[in-house]
Coordinates of C-alpha atoms in Angstrom, one line a residue:
X810 CA 0.0 0.0 0.0
X811 CA 1.0 3.6 0.1
X812 CA 4.3 4.7 1.8
X813 CA 4.4 6.9 4.8
X814 CA 5.0 10.0 2.6
X815 CA 1.8 9.2 0.7
X816 CA -1.0 9.2 3.4
X817 CA -3.7 6.7 3.0
X818 CA -7.4 7.6 3.0
X819 CA -9.6 5.9 5.6
X820 CA -11.1 3.8 2.8
X821 CA -7.7 2.6 1.7
X822 CA -6.8 1.7 5.3
X823 CA -10.0 -0.3 5.6
X824 CA -9.5 -2.2 2.4
X825 CA -5.8 -2.8 3.2
X826 CA -6.8 -4.3 6.6
X827 CA -9.4 -6.5 5.0
X828 CA -6.9 -7.7 2.5
X829 CA -4.5 -8.6 5.2
X830 CA -7.2 -10.5 7.0
X831 CA -8.2 -12.2 3.8
X832 CA -4.6 -13.3 3.2
X833 CA -4.3 -14.6 6.7
X834 CA -7.5 -16.6 6.2
X835 CA -6.1 -18.3 3.1
X836 CA -3.2 -19.5 5.2
X837 CA -5.5 -21.3 7.6
X838 CA -7.5 -24.5 7.0
X839 CA -10.7 -23.7 5.3
X840 CA -13.0 -24.0 8.2
X841 CA -16.6 -22.8 8.5
X842 CA -15.4 -19.8 10.6
X843 CA -12.9 -18.8 8.0
X844 CA -15.5 -19.0 5.2
X845 CA -17.9 -16.9 7.3
X846 CA -15.1 -14.4 7.6
X847 CA -14.8 -14.2 3.8
X848 CA -18.6 -13.7 3.7
X849 CA -18.3 -10.7 6.0
X850 CA -15.4 -9.1 4.1
X851 CA -17.3 -9.7 0.8
X852 CA -20.4 -7.9 2.2
X853 CA -18.3 -4.9 3.4
X854 CA -16.5 -4.7 0.0
X855 CA -19.8 -4.9 -1.8
X856 CA -21.2 -2.0 0.2
X857 CA -18.1 0.1 -0.5
X858 CA -18.3 -0.8 -4.2
X859 CA -21.9 0.4 -4.4
X860 CA -21.2 3.6 -2.5
X861 CA -18.2 4.5 -4.7
X862 CA -20.1 3.7 -7.9
X863 CA -22.9 6.1 -6.9
X864 CA -20.4 8.8 -5.9
X865 CA -18.7 8.5 -9.3
X866 CA -22.0 8.9 -11.1
X867 CA -22.6 12.1 -9.2
X868 CA -19.1 13.2 -10.2
X869 CA -19.9 12.7 -13.9
X870 CA -23.1 14.7 -13.4
X871 CA -21.1 17.6 -12.0
X872 CA -18.7 17.4 -14.9
X873 CA -21.6 17.6 -17.3
X874 CA -23.0 20.7 -15.5
X875 CA -19.6 22.4 -15.9
X876 CA -19.6 21.6 -19.6
X877 CA -23.0 23.2 -20.0
X878 CA -21.6 26.4 -18.4
X879 CA -18.4 26.5 -20.4
X880 CA -18.3 23.9 -23.2
X881 CA -15.0 25.0 -24.8
X882 CA -13.1 25.0 -21.5
X883 CA -14.4 21.7 -20.1
X884 CA -14.7 19.6 -23.3
X885 CA -11.1 18.3 -23.3
X886 CA -11.2 17.1 -19.7
X887 CA -14.7 15.7 -19.9
X888 CA -13.6 13.6 -22.9
X889 CA -10.8 12.1 -20.9
X890 CA -13.2 11.5 -18.0
X891 CA -15.5 9.6 -20.4
X892 CA -12.5 7.4 -21.5
X893 CA -11.9 6.6 -17.8
X894 CA -15.5 5.7 -17.3
X895 CA -15.6 3.5 -20.4
X896 CA -12.4 1.6 -19.5
X897 CA -13.4 1.2 -15.8
X898 CA -16.9 -0.1 -16.8
X899 CA -15.2 -2.5 -19.3
X900 CA -12.8 -3.9 -16.7
X901 CA -15.6 -4.1 -14.1
X902 CA -17.7 -6.2 -16.6
X903 CA -14.8 -8.6 -17.1
X904 CA -14.6 -9.1 -13.3
X905 CA -18.3 -9.4 -12.9
X906 CA -18.5 -12.0 -15.7
X907 CA -15.6 -14.0 -14.1
X908 CA -17.4 -13.9 -10.7
X909 CA -20.6 -15.1 -12.3
X910 CA -18.9 -18.0 -14.2
X911 CA -17.1 -19.2 -11.0
X912 CA -20.4 -19.2 -9.1
X913 CA -22.1 -21.1 -11.9
X914 CA -19.2 -23.6 -11.8
X915 CA -19.6 -24.0 -8.0
X916 CA -23.4 -23.7 -7.5
X917 CA -24.7 -24.5 -11.0
X918 CA -26.9 -22.4 -13.3
X919 CA -29.5 -21.9 -10.6
X920 CA -26.9 -20.3 -8.4
X921 CA -25.7 -18.1 -11.2
X922 CA -29.2 -16.9 -11.9
X923 CA -29.8 -16.2 -8.2
X924 CA -26.5 -14.3 -8.1
X925 CA -27.6 -12.0 -10.9
X926 CA -30.9 -11.4 -9.2
X927 CA -29.1 -10.4 -6.0
X928 CA -26.9 -8.0 -8.0
X929 CA -30.0 -6.5 -9.5
X930 CA -31.7 -6.1 -6.1
X931 CA -28.5 -4.9 -4.3
X932 CA -28.5 -7.8 -1.9
X933 CA -25.8 -10.2 -0.8
X934 CA -25.6 -13.6 -2.6
X935 CA -24.9 -16.6 -0.3
X936 CA -22.5 -18.9 -2.1
X937 CA -23.5 -22.5 -1.7
X938 CA -20.3 -24.4 -2.4
X939 CA -18.1 -21.7 -0.9
X940 CA -15.4 -24.1 0.2
X941 CA -15.0 -25.5 -3.4
X942 CA -11.3 -25.4 -4.1
X943 CA -11.5 -26.3 -7.8
X944 CA -14.2 -24.1 -9.4
X945 CA -12.1 -20.9 -9.4
X946 CA -9.1 -22.5 -11.1
X947 CA -11.3 -24.4 -13.6
X948 CA -12.8 -21.1 -14.8
X949 CA -9.9 -18.8 -14.5
X950 CA -6.9 -21.0 -15.1
X951 CA -8.2 -23.3 -17.8
X952 CA -5.7 -23.7 -20.7
X953 CA -7.4 -22.6 -23.9
X954 CA -6.6 -23.5 -27.5
X955 CA -4.4 -20.4 -27.8
X956 CA -2.0 -21.7 -25.0
X957 CA -1.6 -21.1 -21.3
X958 CA -1.0 -17.4 -21.7
X959 CA -4.6 -17.0 -23.0
X960 CA -6.3 -18.2 -19.8
X961 CA -8.8 -15.8 -18.3
X962 CA -6.6 -15.1 -15.2
X963 CA -3.8 -14.1 -17.4
X964 CA -6.1 -11.9 -19.6
X965 CA -7.3 -10.3 -16.4
X966 CA -3.8 -9.5 -15.4
X967 CA -2.9 -8.0 -18.8
X968 CA -6.1 -6.0 -18.7
X969 CA -5.4 -4.6 -15.2
X970 CA -1.9 -3.7 -16.2
X971 CA -3.1 -1.8 -19.3
X972 CA -5.8 -0.1 -17.2
X973 CA -3.3 1.0 -14.6
X974 CA -1.0 2.4 -17.2
X975 CA -3.8 4.4 -18.8
X976 CA -4.8 5.8 -15.4
X977 CA -1.2 6.8 -14.6
X978 CA -1.1 8.6 -17.9
X979 CA -4.3 10.5 -17.0
X980 CA -2.7 11.8 -13.7
X981 CA 0.8 12.1 -14.9
X982 CA 1.5 15.2 -12.8
X983 CA 0.3 13.7 -9.5
X984 CA 2.9 11.4 -8.0
X985 CA 0.8 10.5 -5.0
X986 CA -2.1 9.2 -7.1
X987 CA 0.3 7.3 -9.4
X988 CA 1.8 5.4 -6.5
X989 CA -1.7 4.5 -5.2
X990 CA -2.6 3.2 -8.7
X991 CA 0.5 1.1 -8.8
X992 CA -0.1 -0.3 -5.3
X993 CA -3.8 -1.1 -6.1
X994 CA -3.0 -2.9 -9.4
X995 CA 0.3 -4.7 -8.5
X996 CA 0.3 -7.9 -10.5
X997 CA 3.9 -9.0 -9.9
X998 CA 4.5 -12.6 -9.1
X999 CA 5.2 -13.4 -5.4
X1000 CA 6.4 -16.3 -3.2
X1001 CA 4.5 -18.8 -1.0
X1002 CA 5.1 -19.1 2.7
X1003 CA 7.7 -21.8 1.9
X1004 CA 9.5 -19.4 -0.4
X1005 CA 8.4 -21.0 -3.6
X1006 CA 7.6 -18.7 -6.5
X1007 CA 4.0 -18.3 -7.4
X1008 CA 2.3 -16.3 -10.2
X1009 CA -0.2 -13.6 -9.5
X1010 CA -2.8 -15.7 -11.3
X1011 CA -2.2 -18.8 -9.2
X1012 CA -2.2 -16.9 -5.9
X1013 CA -5.8 -15.8 -6.6
X1014 CA -7.3 -18.9 -8.3
X1015 CA -5.5 -22.1 -7.7
X1016 CA -6.7 -24.2 -4.7
X1017 CA -8.6 -21.1 -3.5
X1018 CA -12.1 -21.5 -2.0
X1019 CA -14.8 -19.9 -4.2
X1020 CA -15.7 -17.6 -1.3
X1021 CA -12.1 -16.3 -1.2
X1022 CA -11.9 -15.9 -5.0
X1023 CA -15.1 -14.0 -5.2
X1024 CA -14.0 -11.7 -2.4
X1025 CA -10.6 -11.1 -4.1
X1026 CA -12.4 -10.2 -7.4
X1027 CA -14.7 -7.8 -5.5
X1028 CA -11.7 -6.1 -4.0
X1029 CA -10.3 -5.5 -7.5
X1030 CA -13.7 -4.0 -8.4
X1031 CA -13.6 -1.6 -5.5
X1032 CA -10.0 -0.7 -6.5
X1033 CA -11.3 0.1 -10.0
X1034 CA -14.1 2.3 -8.8
X1035 CA -11.8 4.1 -6.3
X1036 CA -9.2 4.7 -8.9
X1037 CA -11.9 5.9 -11.3
X1038 CA -13.1 8.4 -8.6
X1039 CA -9.5 9.7 -8.0
X1040 CA -8.7 10.1 -11.6
X1041 CA -12.0 11.8 -12.6
X1042 CA -11.6 14.1 -9.6
X1043 CA -8.1 15.0 -10.8
X1044 CA -9.4 15.7 -14.3
X1045 CA -12.3 17.8 -13.0
X1046 CA -9.8 19.9 -11.0
X1047 CA -7.7 20.4 -14.1
X1048 CA -10.5 22.4 -15.6
X1049 CA -9.5 25.3 -13.4
X1050 CA -5.9 24.3 -12.7
X1051 CA -4.4 26.9 -15.0
X1052 CA -6.8 29.6 -13.8
X1053 CA -5.7 32.3 -11.5
X1054 CA -7.1 32.3 -7.9
X1055 CA -8.3 35.6 -6.7
X1056 CA -9.4 36.9 -3.3
X1057 CA -10.1 40.5 -4.0
X1058 CA -12.3 42.2 -6.6
X1059 CA -12.1 46.0 -7.1
X1060 CA -13.7 48.4 -9.5
X1061 CA -11.2 50.2 -11.8
X1062 CA -11.5 53.1 -14.2
X1063 CA -9.0 53.2 -17.0
X1064 CA -9.3 56.4 -18.9
X1065 CA -8.0 56.9 -22.4
X1066 CA -6.7 60.2 -21.1
X1067 CA -7.2 61.9 -17.8
X1068 CA -7.1 65.3 -19.5
X1069 CA -9.8 66.3 -21.9
X1070 CA -10.1 69.7 -23.7
X1071 CA -13.4 71.6 -23.8
X1072 CA -15.6 70.1 -26.5
X1073 CA -13.8 66.8 -26.4
X1074 CA -15.0 63.4 -25.2
X1075 CA -13.9 61.7 -22.0
X1076 CA -13.5 57.9 -22.6
X1077 CA -12.7 55.3 -20.1
X1078 CA -13.0 51.5 -19.6
X1079 CA -14.8 50.7 -16.4
X1080 CA -14.0 47.2 -15.3
X1081 CA -13.9 44.8 -12.3
X1082 CA -10.3 43.8 -11.5
X1083 CA -9.7 40.5 -9.8
X1084 CA -6.5 40.0 -7.9
X1085 CA -4.8 37.6 -5.5
X1086 CA -3.5 39.8 -2.7
X1087 CA -1.4 36.9 -1.4
X1088 CA 0.7 36.8 -4.6
X1089 CA 2.7 39.6 -6.1
X1090 CA 3.3 39.5 -9.8
X1091 CA 6.7 40.2 -11.3
X1092 CA 6.4 43.5 -13.2
X1093 CA 9.2 44.5 -15.6
X1094 CA 9.1 47.9 -17.3
X1095 CA 11.8 48.9 -19.9
X1096 CA 14.0 46.1 -18.6
X1097 CA 13.7 47.1 -14.9
X1098 CA 11.8 45.0 -12.3
X1099 CA 9.5 47.2 -10.2
X1100 CA 9.8 46.9 -6.4
X1101 CA 6.1 47.8 -6.1
X1102 CA 3.2 48.2 -8.6
X1103 CA 3.9 51.9 -9.2
X1104 CA 6.0 53.1 -12.2
X1105 CA 7.5 56.6 -11.8
X1106 CA 9.9 58.3 -14.1
X1107 CA 11.2 61.9 -14.2
X1108 CA 10.1 64.0 -17.2
X1109 CA 12.9 66.5 -17.8
X1110 CA 12.4 66.9 -21.6
X1111 CA 9.4 67.3 -23.9
X1112 CA 8.4 64.7 -26.5
X1113 CA 6.8 61.2 -26.8
X1114 CA 8.2 58.4 -24.7
X1115 CA 7.5 54.7 -25.0
X1116 CA 7.2 52.2 -22.2
X1117 CA 7.0 48.4 -22.6
X1118 CA 7.5 45.3 -20.5
X1119 CA 5.6 42.3 -19.1
X1120 CA 3.8 41.0 -16.1
X1121 CA 4.7 37.5 -14.9
X1122 CA 2.0 35.9 -12.8
X1123 CA 2.1 32.4 -11.3
X1124 CA -0.8 30.1 -12.0
X1125 CA -2.4 27.7 -9.5
X1126 CA -0.6 24.8 -11.1
X1127 CA 2.8 26.5 -10.6
X1128 CA 3.4 27.6 -14.2
X1129 CA 4.1 31.2 -15.1
X1130 CA 1.8 33.2 -17.4
X1131 CA 3.4 36.3 -19.0
X1132 CA 1.4 39.3 -20.2
X1133 CA 3.5 41.8 -22.4
X1134 CA 2.4 45.4 -22.7
X1135 CA 3.2 48.6 -24.6
X1136 CA 2.2 52.2 -24.1
X1137 CA 3.5 55.7 -24.5
X1138 CA 3.1 59.1 -22.9
X1139 CA 3.7 62.7 -24.0
X1140 CA 5.6 65.3 -22.0
X1141 CA 4.8 68.9 -22.9
X1142 CA 5.6 72.4 -21.5
X1143 CA 3.3 73.4 -18.7
X1144 CA 0.8 76.1 -19.8
X1145 CA -1.9 78.0 -18.0
X1146 CA -5.3 78.8 -19.7
X1147 CA -6.5 82.2 -18.5
X1148 CA -9.7 83.7 -20.0
X1149 CA -12.1 86.5 -19.1
X1150 CA -15.6 85.0 -19.3
X1151 CA -17.2 88.0 -20.8
X1152 CA -14.6 89.7 -23.0
X1153 CA -10.9 90.0 -23.4
X1154 CA -10.9 93.1 -21.1
X1155 CA -11.9 93.8 -17.5
X1156 CA -14.3 96.6 -16.7
X1157 CA -13.7 98.8 -13.7
X1158 CA -16.2 98.9 -10.9
X1159 CA -17.8 95.5 -11.5
X1160 CA -16.9 91.8 -10.8
X1161 CA -15.6 90.3 -14.0
X1162 CA -15.9 86.5 -14.2
X1163 CA -12.6 84.7 -15.1
X1164 CA -11.6 81.1 -15.7
X1165 CA -8.1 79.7 -14.9
X1166 CA -6.9 76.1 -15.5
X1167 CA -3.7 74.2 -15.9
X1168 CA -3.9 71.1 -18.0
X1169 CA -3.2 68.0 -16.0
X1170 CA -3.3 69.8 -12.6
X1171 CA -6.4 69.6 -10.3
X1172 CA -8.2 72.9 -9.7
X1173 CA -7.4 72.8 -6.0
X1174 CA -3.7 72.8 -6.8
X1175 CA -3.8 76.0 -8.9
X1176 CA -3.0 79.4 -7.4
X1177 CA -3.8 82.8 -9.0
X1178 CA -2.6 86.3 -8.2
X1179 CA -3.4 89.8 -9.6
X1180 CA -2.1 93.3 -9.9
X1181 CA -4.4 96.4 -10.2
X1182 CA -7.5 94.6 -8.8
X1183 CA -9.1 92.4 -6.3
X1184 CA -9.3 88.6 -7.0
X1185 CA -12.1 86.5 -5.4
X1186 CA -12.7 82.7 -5.7
X1187 CA -16.3 82.1 -6.8
X1188 CA -17.4 78.5 -7.3
X1189 CA -15.2 76.8 -9.8
X1190 CA -13.9 80.1 -11.2
X1191 CA -12.8 83.6 -10.1
X1192 CA -14.0 87.2 -10.2
X1193 CA -11.8 90.2 -10.9
X1194 CA -12.7 93.7 -9.7
X1195 CA -10.1 96.1 -11.3
X1196 CA -8.9 99.2 -9.3
X1197 CA -7.9 101.7 -11.9
X1198 CA -9.1 102.4 -15.5
X1199 CA -6.4 102.6 -18.2
X1200 CA -3.9 100.4 -16.2
X1201 CA -3.5 96.7 -17.1
X1202 CA -4.5 93.9 -14.7
X1203 CA -1.9 91.1 -14.7
X1204 CA -3.0 87.6 -13.9
X1205 CA -0.3 85.2 -12.7
X1206 CA -0.8 81.5 -12.3
X1207 CA 1.3 78.9 -10.3
X1208 CA 0.5 75.2 -9.6
X1209 CA 1.5 72.6 -7.0
X1210 CA 3.0 69.7 -9.1
X1211 CA 3.4 66.1 -8.1
X1212 CA 5.9 65.9 -5.3
X1213 CA 4.7 69.1 -3.7
X1214 CA 6.8 71.5 -5.8
X1215 CA 5.1 74.8 -6.6
X1216 CA 5.9 75.9 -10.2
X1217 CA 5.1 79.2 -12.0
X1218 CA 3.0 78.4 -15.0
X1219 CA 2.4 81.7 -16.7
X1220 CA 0.8 85.1 -16.7
X1221 CA -1.5 87.3 -18.9
X1222 CA -2.3 91.0 -19.0
X1223 CA -5.8 92.4 -19.4
X1224 CA -6.8 95.9 -20.4
X1225 CA -9.1 97.8 -17.9
X1226 CA -11.9 100.0 -19.3
X1227 CA -14.7 102.0 -17.8
X1228 CA -18.2 100.6 -18.3
X1229 CA -19.8 102.1 -21.5
X1230 CA -22.9 104.3 -21.0
X1231 CA -26.2 102.4 -21.2
X1232 CA -29.3 103.4 -23.2
X1233 CA -32.9 103.8 -22.0
X1234 CA -35.9 102.0 -23.3
X1235 CA -39.6 101.4 -22.4
X1236 CA -40.3 97.9 -21.2
X1237 CA -43.7 96.5 -22.3
X1238 CA -45.3 93.2 -23.4
X1239 CA -46.3 92.3 -26.9
X1240 CA -48.4 89.2 -27.5
X1241 CA -47.6 88.1 -23.9
X1242 CA -43.8 88.4 -24.5
X1243 CA -41.4 91.0 -23.0
X1244 CA -40.4 93.7 -25.5
X1245 CA -38.3 96.9 -25.6
X1246 CA -39.1 100.2 -27.3
X1247 CA -36.0 102.4 -27.8
X1248 CA -37.7 105.2 -29.8
X1249 CA -37.7 106.5 -33.3
X1250 CA -40.8 104.7 -34.6
X1251 CA -44.5 104.5 -33.9
X1252 CA -45.5 103.0 -30.6
X1253 CA -49.0 101.8 -29.8
X1254 CA -50.7 103.9 -27.1
X1255 CA -52.1 100.7 -25.4
X1256 CA -48.6 99.3 -25.1
X1257 CA -47.4 102.6 -23.8
X1258 CA -50.0 102.9 -21.1
X1259 CA -49.6 99.3 -19.9
X1260 CA -45.8 99.4 -19.9
X1261 CA -43.5 99.0 -16.9
X1262 CA -41.9 102.3 -17.3
X1263 CA -38.3 103.3 -18.3
X1264 CA -35.4 100.8 -18.0
X1265 CA -31.7 101.0 -18.9
X1266 CA -29.2 98.6 -20.3
X1267 CA -25.9 98.4 -22.2
X1268 CA -26.2 98.2 -25.9
X1269 CA -23.8 95.3 -25.9
X1270 CA -24.9 91.7 -25.7
X1271 CA -21.5 90.5 -24.5
X1272 CA -21.8 92.5 -21.2
X1273 CA -24.3 91.3 -18.7
X1274 CA -24.5 94.4 -16.5
X1275 CA -27.7 95.6 -14.7
X1276 CA -28.6 99.3 -14.3
X1277 CA -31.2 100.8 -12.1
X1278 CA -33.2 103.9 -13.4
X1279 CA -33.5 106.6 -10.7
X1280 CA -35.8 108.9 -12.5
X1281 CA -36.6 110.8 -15.8
X1282 CA -38.4 113.7 -17.3
X1283 CA -41.1 113.6 -20.0
X1284 CA -41.7 116.7 -22.2
X1285 CA -45.2 117.0 -23.7
X1286 CA -46.2 119.7 -26.4
X1287 CA -49.7 121.2 -26.8
X1288 CA -51.2 122.3 -30.1
X1289 CA -49.5 125.7 -29.8
X1290 CA -46.1 124.0 -29.4
X1291 CA -45.8 124.9 -25.7
X1292 CA -43.8 122.3 -23.7
X1293 CA -44.8 120.8 -20.4
X1294 CA -42.4 118.8 -18.3
X1295 CA -43.5 116.0 -15.9
X1296 CA -40.9 114.3 -13.7
X1297 CA -40.7 110.8 -12.3
X1298 CA -38.3 110.0 -9.5
X1299 CA -38.4 106.2 -10.1
X1300 CA -38.4 103.8 -13.0
X1301 CA -42.2 103.9 -13.4
X1302 CA -44.4 106.5 -15.1
X1303 CA -46.3 108.8 -12.7
X1304 CA -50.1 109.2 -12.8
X1305 CA -49.8 112.7 -14.4
X1306 CA -47.5 111.3 -17.1
X1307 CA -49.9 108.5 -17.8
X1308 CA -52.9 110.9 -17.9
X1309 CA -51.2 113.1 -20.5
X1310 CA -50.3 110.0 -22.6
X1311 CA -53.9 109.0 -22.7
X1312 CA -54.9 112.4 -24.0
X1313 CA -52.4 112.4 -26.8
X1314 CA -53.8 111.8 -30.3
X1315 CA -52.3 109.6 -32.9
X1316 CA -49.2 110.9 -34.6
X1317 CA -48.2 113.1 -31.6
X1318 CA -44.6 112.9 -30.2
X1319 CA -43.2 113.4 -26.7
X1320 CA -39.6 113.0 -25.3
X1321 CA -38.2 111.2 -22.3
X1322 CA -35.1 113.0 -21.2
X1323 CA -32.7 113.4 -18.3
X1324 CA -32.8 109.7 -17.7
X1325 CA -30.7 109.0 -14.6
X1326 CA -29.3 105.5 -14.1
X1327 CA -26.8 103.9 -11.8
X1328 CA -24.8 100.7 -12.5
X1329 CA -22.9 98.2 -10.3
X1330 CA -19.9 100.6 -10.3
X1331 CA -22.0 103.1 -8.3
X1332 CA -21.7 105.9 -10.9
X1333 CA -24.8 107.8 -11.8
X1334 CA -25.1 108.5 -15.5
X1335 CA -27.5 110.7 -17.6
X1336 CA -28.7 108.7 -20.6
X1337 CA -29.6 109.9 -24.1
X1338 CA -33.3 111.0 -24.6
X1339 CA -36.0 108.7 -26.1
X1340 CA -38.3 110.1 -28.8
X1341 CA -41.8 108.5 -28.5
X1342 CA -44.2 108.6 -31.5
X1343 CA -47.7 107.7 -30.3
X1344 CA -49.7 105.5 -32.7

């Protein structure tokens, strides 16, 4: 049986013990007690045989389930398992037929039929002539027309040797299983107690009681099924033997680029990465083995640089799988992007929105300074409030680079202008929508009367600056050409102004003048007059 460096399973120990008992029994006179002992061993072996056979059937079912999940990966190993099943079944049939023929020789045809019935029902057959010493040899050792080497015992020996060789080939990488197979199917000739040589065939069939021969053949059957179980289990394990074992799964984002210009597209692969935290792969980059999984290199010159190497990862079966890789990166001069959000100038007296960014540097690592103005952080941008008109504002940018070093990135000057004067208009609604009347054309009296008064704005769509109207005068003319001035000290028309408007006939004209408005710079301005033609 197995050596001390190849631990035996409980089942192997049990069968080995029974075999020793069986051998000891054969050395005794064939008494009734001895024959009863064979019967007990036969019963135990039969139960073990049935249990292992059922276990093997379940094992094949698991194999089939694996194939349904991954046919391409499992097919090779399942095909080998089916060969093992076919060869094992074939050898088992040879042994079963030999047992049947020995029982028929000893107990007659009626005994053989009863034996088959017991096999079918899963019960134990009680051998009648169990002490018969001739039946086994007459069946197994009979010399045929082909010569002595063709007797059934010899054919069985040859068949078992071929079977063992095939099973060893199936588990060629497992030395422990190979030794077990060789021990279970050892057909070498031995010696008797007297030291006389005896063939494997003779030791099992010549002058051996039928009860002992049947028990010996059943033991070979249990060895067959046990070997089948071990080999198929080995093959099943080989399905995943070359796979990598993992114990940690993380989500990873692999961007095509971590820097995207405005109007561009951010693209990234979002994957689950499976790793074995107990094994470190060997990573080689540009001929250098990394001490950890981070690759860093100084970038002292601009241009395109290539990196290539490979990752060596051990498989579960001890082999090494290599994964080569290639990539490249571009080193450019650091630049700052500074832009005024409204125009390429700053206007005095107001907060001018501004954007500052440095490609490849997080916003929180970018610092901005200014001359001739006040700089304020607002959301993701900045606002600039210039101090003096006619003197440039200079925006300077620096950034904290990797490693903590602060580097000056660049600067940009901006002209500083005073806000342009706004213009006045009458705000009203036309067909439910807001509208503006700026004078010089006919204006419906109904719209005039229902309007919201006089407003002011810059005549420049690029500047979003709000003005508040503080007051204005309206000059009306009577039929004699005499002028009458009515004043409003707010943005709305007064009741007197509205009353005069209602009395005006179609085609008449009045003027809104001395419109006073104040912007965010706090300066009060007098706006150009508005000529209103009543329609």
